[in-house]
Short mmCIF file of N, CA, C and O and ligand atoms in Angstrom, two decimals:
data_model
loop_
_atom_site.label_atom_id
_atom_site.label_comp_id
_atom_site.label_asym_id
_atom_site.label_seq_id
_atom_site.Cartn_x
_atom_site.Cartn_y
_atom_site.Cartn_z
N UNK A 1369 -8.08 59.64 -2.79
CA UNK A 1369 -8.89 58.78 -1.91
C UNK A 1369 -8.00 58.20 -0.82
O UNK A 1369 -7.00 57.50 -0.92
N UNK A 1370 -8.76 58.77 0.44
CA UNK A 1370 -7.64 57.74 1.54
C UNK A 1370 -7.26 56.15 1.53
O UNK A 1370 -8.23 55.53 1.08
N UNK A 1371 -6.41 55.46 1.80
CA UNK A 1371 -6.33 54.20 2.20
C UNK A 1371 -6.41 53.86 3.60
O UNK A 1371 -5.60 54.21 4.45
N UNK A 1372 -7.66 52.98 3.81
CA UNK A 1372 -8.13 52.73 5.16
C UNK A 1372 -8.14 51.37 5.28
O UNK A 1372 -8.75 50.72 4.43
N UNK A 1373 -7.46 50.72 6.34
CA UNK A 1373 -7.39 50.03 7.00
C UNK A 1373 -8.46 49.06 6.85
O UNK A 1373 -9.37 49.80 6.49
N UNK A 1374 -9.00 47.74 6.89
CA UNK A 1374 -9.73 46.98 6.97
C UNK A 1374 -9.78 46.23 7.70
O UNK A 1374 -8.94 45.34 7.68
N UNK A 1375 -10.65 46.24 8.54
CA UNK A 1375 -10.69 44.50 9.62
C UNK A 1375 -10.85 42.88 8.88
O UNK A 1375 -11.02 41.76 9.37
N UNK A 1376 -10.67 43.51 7.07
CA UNK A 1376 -10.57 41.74 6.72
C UNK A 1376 -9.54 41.78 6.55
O UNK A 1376 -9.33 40.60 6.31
N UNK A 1377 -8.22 42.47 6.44
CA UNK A 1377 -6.73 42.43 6.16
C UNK A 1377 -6.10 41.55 6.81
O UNK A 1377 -5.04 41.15 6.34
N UNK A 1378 -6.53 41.04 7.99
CA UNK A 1378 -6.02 40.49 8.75
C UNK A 1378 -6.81 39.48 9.73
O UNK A 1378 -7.97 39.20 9.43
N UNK A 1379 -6.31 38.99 10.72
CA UNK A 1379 -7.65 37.93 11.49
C UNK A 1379 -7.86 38.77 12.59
O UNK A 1379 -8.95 38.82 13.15
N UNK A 1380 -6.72 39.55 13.01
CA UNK A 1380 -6.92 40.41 14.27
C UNK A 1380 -6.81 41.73 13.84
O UNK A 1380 -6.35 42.70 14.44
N UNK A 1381 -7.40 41.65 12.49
CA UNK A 1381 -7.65 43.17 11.96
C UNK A 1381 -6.75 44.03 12.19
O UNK A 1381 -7.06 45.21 12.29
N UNK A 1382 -5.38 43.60 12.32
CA UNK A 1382 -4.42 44.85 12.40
C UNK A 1382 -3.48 44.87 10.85
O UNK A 1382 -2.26 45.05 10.85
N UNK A 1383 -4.05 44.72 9.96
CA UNK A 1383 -3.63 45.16 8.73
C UNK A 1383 -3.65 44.02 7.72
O UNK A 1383 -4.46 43.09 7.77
N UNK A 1384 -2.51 44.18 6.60
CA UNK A 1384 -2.59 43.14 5.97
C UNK A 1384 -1.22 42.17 5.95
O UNK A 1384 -0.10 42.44 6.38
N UNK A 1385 -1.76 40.81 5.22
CA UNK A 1385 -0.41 39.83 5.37
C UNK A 1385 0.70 40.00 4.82
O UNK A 1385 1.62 39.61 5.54
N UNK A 1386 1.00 40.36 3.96
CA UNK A 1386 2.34 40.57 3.04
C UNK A 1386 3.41 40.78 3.76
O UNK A 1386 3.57 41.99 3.96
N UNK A 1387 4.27 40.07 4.26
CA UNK A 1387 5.77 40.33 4.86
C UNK A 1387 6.47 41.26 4.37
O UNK A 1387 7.02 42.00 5.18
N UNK A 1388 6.67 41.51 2.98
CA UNK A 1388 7.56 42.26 2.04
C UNK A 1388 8.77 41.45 1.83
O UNK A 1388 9.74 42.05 1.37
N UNK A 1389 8.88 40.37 2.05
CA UNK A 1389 10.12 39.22 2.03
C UNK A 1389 9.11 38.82 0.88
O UNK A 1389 7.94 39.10 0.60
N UNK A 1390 10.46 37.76 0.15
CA UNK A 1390 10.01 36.68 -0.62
C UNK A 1390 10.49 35.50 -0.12
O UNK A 1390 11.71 35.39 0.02
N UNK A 1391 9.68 34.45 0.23
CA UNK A 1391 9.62 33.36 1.05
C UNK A 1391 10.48 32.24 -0.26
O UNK A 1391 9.84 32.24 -1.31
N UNK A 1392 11.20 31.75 -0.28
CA UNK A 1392 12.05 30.70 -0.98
C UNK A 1392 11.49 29.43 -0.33
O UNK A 1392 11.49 29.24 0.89
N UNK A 1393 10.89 28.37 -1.48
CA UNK A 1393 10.96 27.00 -0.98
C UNK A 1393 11.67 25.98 -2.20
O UNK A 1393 11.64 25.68 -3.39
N UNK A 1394 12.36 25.71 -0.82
CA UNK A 1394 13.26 24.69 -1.59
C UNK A 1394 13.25 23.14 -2.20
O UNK A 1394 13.38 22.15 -1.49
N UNK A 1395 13.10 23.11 -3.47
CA UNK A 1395 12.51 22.03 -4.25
C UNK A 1395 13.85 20.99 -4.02
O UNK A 1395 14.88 21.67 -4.00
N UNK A 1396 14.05 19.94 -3.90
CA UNK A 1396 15.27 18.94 -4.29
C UNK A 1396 15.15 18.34 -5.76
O UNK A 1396 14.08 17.78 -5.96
N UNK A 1397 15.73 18.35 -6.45
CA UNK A 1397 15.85 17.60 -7.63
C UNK A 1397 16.10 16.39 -7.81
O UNK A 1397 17.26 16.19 -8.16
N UNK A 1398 15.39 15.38 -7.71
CA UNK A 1398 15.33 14.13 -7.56
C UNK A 1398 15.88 13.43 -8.85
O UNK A 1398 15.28 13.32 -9.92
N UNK A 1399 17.24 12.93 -8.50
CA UNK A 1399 17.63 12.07 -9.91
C UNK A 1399 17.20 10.92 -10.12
O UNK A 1399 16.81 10.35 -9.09
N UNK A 1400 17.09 10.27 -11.19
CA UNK A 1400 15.96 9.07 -11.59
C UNK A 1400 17.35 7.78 -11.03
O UNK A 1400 18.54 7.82 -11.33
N UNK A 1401 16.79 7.01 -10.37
CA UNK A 1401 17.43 5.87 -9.93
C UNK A 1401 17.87 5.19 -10.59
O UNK A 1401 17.10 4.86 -11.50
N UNK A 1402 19.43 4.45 -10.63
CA UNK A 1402 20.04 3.66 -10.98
C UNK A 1402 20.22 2.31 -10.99
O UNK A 1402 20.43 1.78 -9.90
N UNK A 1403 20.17 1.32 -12.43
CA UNK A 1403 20.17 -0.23 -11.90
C UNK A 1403 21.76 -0.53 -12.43
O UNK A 1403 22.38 0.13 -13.27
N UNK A 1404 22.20 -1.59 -11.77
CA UNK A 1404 23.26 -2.66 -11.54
C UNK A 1404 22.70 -3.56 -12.88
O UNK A 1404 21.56 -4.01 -13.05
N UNK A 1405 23.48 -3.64 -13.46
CA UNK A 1405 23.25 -5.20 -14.34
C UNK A 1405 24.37 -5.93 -14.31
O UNK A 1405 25.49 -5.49 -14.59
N UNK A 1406 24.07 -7.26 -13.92
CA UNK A 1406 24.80 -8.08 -13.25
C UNK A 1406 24.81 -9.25 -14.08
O UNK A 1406 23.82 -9.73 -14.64
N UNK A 1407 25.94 -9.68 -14.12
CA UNK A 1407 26.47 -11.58 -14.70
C UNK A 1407 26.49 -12.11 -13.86
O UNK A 1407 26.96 -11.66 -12.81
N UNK A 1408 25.99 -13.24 -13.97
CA UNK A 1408 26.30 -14.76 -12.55
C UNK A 1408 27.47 -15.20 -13.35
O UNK A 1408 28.13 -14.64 -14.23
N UNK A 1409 27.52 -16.38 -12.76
CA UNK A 1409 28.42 -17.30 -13.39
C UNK A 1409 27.46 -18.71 -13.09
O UNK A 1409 26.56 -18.87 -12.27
N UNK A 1410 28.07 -19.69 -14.14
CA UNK A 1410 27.62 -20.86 -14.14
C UNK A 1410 28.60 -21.86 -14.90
O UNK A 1410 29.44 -21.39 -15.67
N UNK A 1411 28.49 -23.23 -14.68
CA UNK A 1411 29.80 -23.83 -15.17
C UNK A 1411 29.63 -24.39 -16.39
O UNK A 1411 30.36 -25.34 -16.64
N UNK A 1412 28.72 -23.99 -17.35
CA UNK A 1412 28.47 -24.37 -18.54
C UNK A 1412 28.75 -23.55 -19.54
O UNK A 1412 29.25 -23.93 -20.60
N UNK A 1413 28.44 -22.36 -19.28
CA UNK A 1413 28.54 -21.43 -20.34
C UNK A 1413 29.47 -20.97 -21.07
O UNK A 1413 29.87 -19.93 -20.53
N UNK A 1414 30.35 -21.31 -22.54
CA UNK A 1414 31.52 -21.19 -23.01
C UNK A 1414 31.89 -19.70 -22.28
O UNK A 1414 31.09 -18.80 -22.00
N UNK A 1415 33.11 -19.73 -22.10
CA UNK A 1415 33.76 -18.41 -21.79
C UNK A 1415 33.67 -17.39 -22.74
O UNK A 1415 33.01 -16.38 -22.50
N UNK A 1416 34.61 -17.63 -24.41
CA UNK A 1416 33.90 -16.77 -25.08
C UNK A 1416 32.43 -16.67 -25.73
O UNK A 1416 32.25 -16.00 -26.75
N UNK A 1417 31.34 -17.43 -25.06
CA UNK A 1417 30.21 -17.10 -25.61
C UNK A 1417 29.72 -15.28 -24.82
O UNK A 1417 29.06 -14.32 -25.21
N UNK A 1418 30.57 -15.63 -23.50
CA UNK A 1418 30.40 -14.41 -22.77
C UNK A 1418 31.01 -13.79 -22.94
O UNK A 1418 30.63 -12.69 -22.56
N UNK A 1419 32.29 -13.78 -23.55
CA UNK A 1419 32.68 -12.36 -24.08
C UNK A 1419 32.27 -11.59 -25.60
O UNK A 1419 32.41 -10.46 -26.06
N UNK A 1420 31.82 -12.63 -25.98
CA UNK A 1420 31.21 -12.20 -27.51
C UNK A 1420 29.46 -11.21 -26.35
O UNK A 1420 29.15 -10.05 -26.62
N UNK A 1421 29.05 -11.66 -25.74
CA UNK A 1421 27.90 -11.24 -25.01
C UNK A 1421 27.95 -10.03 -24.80
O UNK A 1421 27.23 -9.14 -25.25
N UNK A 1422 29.57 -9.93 -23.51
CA UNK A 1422 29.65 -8.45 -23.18
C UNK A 1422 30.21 -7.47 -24.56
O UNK A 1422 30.06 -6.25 -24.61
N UNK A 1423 30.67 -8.04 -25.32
CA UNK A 1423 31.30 -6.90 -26.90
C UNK A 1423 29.87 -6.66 -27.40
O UNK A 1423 29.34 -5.55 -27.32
N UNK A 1424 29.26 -7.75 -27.92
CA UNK A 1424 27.66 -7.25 -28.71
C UNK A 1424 26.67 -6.56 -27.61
O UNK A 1424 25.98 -5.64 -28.06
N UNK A 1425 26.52 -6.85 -26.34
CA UNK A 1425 25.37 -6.44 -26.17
C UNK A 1425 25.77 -4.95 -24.82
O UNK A 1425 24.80 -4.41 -24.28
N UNK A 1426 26.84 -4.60 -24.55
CA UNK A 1426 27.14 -4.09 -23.33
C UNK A 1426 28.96 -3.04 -24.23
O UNK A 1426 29.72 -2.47 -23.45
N UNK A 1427 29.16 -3.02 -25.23
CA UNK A 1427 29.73 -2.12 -26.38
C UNK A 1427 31.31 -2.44 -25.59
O UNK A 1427 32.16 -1.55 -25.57
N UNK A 1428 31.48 -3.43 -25.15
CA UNK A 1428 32.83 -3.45 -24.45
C UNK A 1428 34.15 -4.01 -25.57
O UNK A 1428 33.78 -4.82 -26.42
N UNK A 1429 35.33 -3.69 -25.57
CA UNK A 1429 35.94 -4.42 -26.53
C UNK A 1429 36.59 -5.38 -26.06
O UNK A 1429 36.44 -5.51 -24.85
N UNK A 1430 37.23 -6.06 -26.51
CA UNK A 1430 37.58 -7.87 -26.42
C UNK A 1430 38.41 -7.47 -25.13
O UNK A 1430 37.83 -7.98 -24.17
N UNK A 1431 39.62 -6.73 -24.68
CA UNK A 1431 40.06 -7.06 -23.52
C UNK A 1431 39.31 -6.92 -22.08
O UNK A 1431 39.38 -7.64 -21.09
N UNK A 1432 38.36 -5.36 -22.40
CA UNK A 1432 37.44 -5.01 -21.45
C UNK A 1432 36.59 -6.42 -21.28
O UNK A 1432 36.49 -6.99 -20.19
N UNK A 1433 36.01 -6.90 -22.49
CA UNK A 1433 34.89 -8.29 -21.93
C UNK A 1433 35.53 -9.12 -21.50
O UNK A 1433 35.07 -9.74 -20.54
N UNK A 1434 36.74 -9.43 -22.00
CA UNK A 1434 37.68 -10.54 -21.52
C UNK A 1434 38.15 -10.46 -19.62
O UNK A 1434 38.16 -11.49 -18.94
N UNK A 1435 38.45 -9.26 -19.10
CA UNK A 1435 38.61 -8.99 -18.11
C UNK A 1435 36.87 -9.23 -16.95
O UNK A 1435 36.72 -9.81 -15.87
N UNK A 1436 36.13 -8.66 -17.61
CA UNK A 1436 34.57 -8.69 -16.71
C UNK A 1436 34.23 -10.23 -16.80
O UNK A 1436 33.56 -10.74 -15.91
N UNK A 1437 34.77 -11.12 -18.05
CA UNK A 1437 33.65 -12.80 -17.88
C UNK A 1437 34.97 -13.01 -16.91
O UNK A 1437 34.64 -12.91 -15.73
N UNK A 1438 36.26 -13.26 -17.07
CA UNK A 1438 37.47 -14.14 -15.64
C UNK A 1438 36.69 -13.19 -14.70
O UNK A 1438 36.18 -13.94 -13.86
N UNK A 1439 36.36 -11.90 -14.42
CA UNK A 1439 35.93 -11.57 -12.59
C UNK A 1439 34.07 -12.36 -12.13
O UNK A 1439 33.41 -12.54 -11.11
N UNK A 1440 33.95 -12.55 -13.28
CA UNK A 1440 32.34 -13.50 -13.39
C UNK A 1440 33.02 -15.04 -13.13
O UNK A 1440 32.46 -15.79 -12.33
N UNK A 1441 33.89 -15.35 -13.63
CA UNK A 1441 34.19 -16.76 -13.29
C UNK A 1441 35.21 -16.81 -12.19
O UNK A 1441 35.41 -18.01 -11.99
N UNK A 1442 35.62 -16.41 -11.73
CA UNK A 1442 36.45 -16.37 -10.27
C UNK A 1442 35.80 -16.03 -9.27
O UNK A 1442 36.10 -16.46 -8.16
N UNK A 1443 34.67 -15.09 -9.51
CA UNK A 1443 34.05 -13.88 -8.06
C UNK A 1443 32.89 -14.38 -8.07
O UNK A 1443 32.40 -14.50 -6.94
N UNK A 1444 32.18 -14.76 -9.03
CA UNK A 1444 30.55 -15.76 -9.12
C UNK A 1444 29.73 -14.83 -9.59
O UNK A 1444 28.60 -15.14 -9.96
N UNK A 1445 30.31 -13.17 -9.66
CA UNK A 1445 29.21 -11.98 -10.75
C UNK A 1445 30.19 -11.03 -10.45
O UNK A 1445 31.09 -10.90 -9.62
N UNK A 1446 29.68 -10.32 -11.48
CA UNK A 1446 30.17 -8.99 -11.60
C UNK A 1446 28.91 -7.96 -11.99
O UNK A 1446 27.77 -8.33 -12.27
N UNK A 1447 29.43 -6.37 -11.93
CA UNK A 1447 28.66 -5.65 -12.41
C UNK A 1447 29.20 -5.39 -13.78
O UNK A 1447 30.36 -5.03 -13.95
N UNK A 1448 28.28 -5.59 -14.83
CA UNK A 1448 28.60 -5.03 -16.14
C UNK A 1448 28.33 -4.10 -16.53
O UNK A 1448 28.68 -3.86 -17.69
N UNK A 1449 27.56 -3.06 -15.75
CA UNK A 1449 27.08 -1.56 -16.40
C UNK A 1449 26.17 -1.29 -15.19
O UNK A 1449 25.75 -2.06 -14.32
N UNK A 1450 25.99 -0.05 -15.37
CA UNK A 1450 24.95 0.93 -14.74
C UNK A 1450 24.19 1.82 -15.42
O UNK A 1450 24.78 2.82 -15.80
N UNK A 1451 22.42 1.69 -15.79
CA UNK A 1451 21.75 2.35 -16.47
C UNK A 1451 20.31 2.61 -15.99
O UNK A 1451 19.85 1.87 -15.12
N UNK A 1452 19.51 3.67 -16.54
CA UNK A 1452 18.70 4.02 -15.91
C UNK A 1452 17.28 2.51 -16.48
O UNK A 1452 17.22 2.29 -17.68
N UNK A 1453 16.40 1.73 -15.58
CA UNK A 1453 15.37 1.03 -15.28
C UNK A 1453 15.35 0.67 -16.84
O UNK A 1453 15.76 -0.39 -17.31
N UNK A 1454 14.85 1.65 -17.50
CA UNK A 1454 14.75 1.23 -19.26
C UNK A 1454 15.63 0.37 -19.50
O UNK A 1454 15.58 -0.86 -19.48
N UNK A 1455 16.69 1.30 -19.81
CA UNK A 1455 17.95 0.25 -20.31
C UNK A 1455 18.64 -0.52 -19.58
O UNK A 1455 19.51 -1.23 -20.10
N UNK A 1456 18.47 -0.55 -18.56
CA UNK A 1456 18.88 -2.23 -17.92
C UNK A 1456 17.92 -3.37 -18.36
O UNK A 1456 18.19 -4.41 -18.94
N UNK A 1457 16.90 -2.97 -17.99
CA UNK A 1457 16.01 -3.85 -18.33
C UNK A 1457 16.13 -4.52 -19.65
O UNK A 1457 16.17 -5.74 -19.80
N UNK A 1458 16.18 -3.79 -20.42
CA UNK A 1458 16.18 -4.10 -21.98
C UNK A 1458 17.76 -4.93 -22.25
O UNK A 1458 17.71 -6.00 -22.85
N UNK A 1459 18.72 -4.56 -21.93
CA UNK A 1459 19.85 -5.71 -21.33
C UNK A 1459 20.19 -6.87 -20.85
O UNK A 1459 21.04 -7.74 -21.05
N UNK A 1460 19.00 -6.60 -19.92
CA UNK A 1460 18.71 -8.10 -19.11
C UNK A 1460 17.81 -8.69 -20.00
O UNK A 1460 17.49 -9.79 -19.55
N UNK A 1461 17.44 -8.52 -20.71
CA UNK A 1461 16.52 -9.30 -21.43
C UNK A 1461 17.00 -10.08 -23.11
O UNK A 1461 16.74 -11.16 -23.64
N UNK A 1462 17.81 -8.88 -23.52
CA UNK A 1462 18.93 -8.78 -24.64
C UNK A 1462 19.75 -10.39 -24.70
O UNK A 1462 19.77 -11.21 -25.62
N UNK A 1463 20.41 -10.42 -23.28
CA UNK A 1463 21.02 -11.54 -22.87
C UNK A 1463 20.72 -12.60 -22.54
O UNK A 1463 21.25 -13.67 -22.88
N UNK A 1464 19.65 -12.39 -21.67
CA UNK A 1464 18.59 -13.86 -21.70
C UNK A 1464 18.36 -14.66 -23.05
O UNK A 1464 18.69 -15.81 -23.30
N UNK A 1465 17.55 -13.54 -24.01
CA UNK A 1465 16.63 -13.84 -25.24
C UNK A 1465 18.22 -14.98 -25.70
O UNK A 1465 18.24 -16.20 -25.77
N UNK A 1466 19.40 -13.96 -25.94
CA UNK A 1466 20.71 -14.49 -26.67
C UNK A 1466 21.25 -15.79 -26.33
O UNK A 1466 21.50 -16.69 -27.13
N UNK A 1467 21.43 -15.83 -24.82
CA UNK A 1467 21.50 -17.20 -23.84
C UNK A 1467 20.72 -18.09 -24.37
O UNK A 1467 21.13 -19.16 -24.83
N UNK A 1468 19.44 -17.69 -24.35
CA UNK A 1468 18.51 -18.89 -23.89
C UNK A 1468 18.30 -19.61 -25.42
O UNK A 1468 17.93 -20.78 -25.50
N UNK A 1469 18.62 -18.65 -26.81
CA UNK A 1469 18.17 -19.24 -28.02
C UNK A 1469 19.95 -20.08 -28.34
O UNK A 1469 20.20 -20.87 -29.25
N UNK A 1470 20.60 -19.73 -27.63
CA UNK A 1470 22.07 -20.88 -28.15
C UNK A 1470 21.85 -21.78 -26.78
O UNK A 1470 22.82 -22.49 -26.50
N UNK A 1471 21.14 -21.82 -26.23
CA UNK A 1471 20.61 -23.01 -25.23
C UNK A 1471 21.90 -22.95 -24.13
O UNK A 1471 22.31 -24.01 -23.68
N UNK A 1472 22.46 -21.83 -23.78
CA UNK A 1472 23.36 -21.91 -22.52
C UNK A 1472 22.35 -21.28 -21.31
O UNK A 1472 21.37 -20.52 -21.28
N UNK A 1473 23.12 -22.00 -20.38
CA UNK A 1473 22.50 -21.44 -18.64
C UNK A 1473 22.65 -19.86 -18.05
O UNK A 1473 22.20 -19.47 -16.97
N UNK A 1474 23.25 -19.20 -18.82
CA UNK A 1474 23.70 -17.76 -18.81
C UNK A 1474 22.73 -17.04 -17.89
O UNK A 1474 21.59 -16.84 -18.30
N UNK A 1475 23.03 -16.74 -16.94
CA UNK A 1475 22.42 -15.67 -16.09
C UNK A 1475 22.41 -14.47 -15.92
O UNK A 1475 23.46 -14.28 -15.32
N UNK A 1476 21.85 -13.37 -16.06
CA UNK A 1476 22.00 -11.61 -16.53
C UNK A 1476 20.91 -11.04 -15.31
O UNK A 1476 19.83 -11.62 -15.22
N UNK A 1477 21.17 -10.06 -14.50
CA UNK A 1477 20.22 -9.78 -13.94
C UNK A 1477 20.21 -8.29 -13.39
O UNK A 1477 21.36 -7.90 -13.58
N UNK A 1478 19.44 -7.22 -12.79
CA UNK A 1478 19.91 -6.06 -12.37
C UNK A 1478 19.06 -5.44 -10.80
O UNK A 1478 17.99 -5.70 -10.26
N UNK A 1479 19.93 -4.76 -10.58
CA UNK A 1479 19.57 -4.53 -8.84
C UNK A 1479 19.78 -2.81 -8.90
O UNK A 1479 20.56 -2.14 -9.59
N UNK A 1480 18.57 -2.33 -7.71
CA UNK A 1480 18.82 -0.97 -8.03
C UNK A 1480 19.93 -0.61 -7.23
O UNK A 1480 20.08 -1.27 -6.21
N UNK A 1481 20.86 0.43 -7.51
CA UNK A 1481 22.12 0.74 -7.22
C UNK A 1481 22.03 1.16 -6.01
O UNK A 1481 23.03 1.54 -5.41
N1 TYC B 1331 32.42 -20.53 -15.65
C1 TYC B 1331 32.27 -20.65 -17.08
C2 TYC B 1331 33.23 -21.70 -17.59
O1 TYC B 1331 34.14 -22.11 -16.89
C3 TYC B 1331 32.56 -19.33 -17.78
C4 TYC B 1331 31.56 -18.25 -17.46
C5 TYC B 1331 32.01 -16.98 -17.19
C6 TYC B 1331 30.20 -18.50 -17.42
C7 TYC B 1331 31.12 -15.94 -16.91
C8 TYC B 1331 29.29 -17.51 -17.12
O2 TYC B 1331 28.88 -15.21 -16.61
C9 TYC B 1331 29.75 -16.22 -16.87
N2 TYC B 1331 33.03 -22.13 -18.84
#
C-alpha cells in the first residue's frame, strides 16, 4: 500500500511534524531551603544553662557549646545549626519549651538561610 501524503500532517499540508531530533527540556532540581537557628543573648540567662542547652538539644560537646554561648555573649547571637524548616523549627521550640519551664529569658530563633 502506498504512503500518501496528507493535508492534515501538517497546517500547510506539506507533511508531517516530527523533527527526528529529540527535544531535551531541562528540569532544575530544586533543593528544599535552609533555616539558620539562632541564639540571642540576654543578661540573665546562666551561661551554663546555655551550654547544657547547646550539648542536650543541638548534640554539641562541652567545648563546642562552650565556644557558641561566649560568641552569643560577646556578638549578641550566633548561628547554632542549619536544618531543613522541620527541624529547625522543632529546635526552636525544644529551647523555648526548656527556657521558658526553668523560667530564663533565653531566646532561640531561625531565619531562612
Ligand atoms: N549573657 C549571659 C550572661 O552573662 C550568658 C548568655 C549567653 C545568655 C548566651 C544567653 O544565648 C545566651 N549570664
Amino acid at each position: 500500500m502506498a504512503i500518501t501524503p496528507t493535508m492534515t500532517d501538517r497546517k500547510d499540508g506539506s507533511g508531517n511534524d516530527d523533527p527526528g531530533l529529540a527535544v531535551k527540556t531541562r528540569t532544575r532540581t530544586q533543593r528544599p531551603p535552609m533555616y539558620k537557628v539562632l541564639l540571642l543573648n540576654d543578661d540573665y540567662t546562666p551561661m551554663e544553662f546555655v551550654v547544657h542547652v547547646l550539648e542536650r538539644f543541638f548534640g554539641l560537646n562541652h567545648a563546642q557549646a562552650f565556644e557558641i554561648m561566649l560568641t552569643v555573649h560577646k556578638k549578641g547571637l550566633a548561628v547554632v545549626g542549619v536544618f531543613s524548616y522541620e527541624i529547625a523549627e522543632t529546635k526552636v521550640a525544644q529551647v523555648m519549651d526548656f527556657a521558658r519551664r526553668h523560667q530564663h529569658p533565653l531566646q532561640c530563633t531561625l531565619e531562612k538561610e
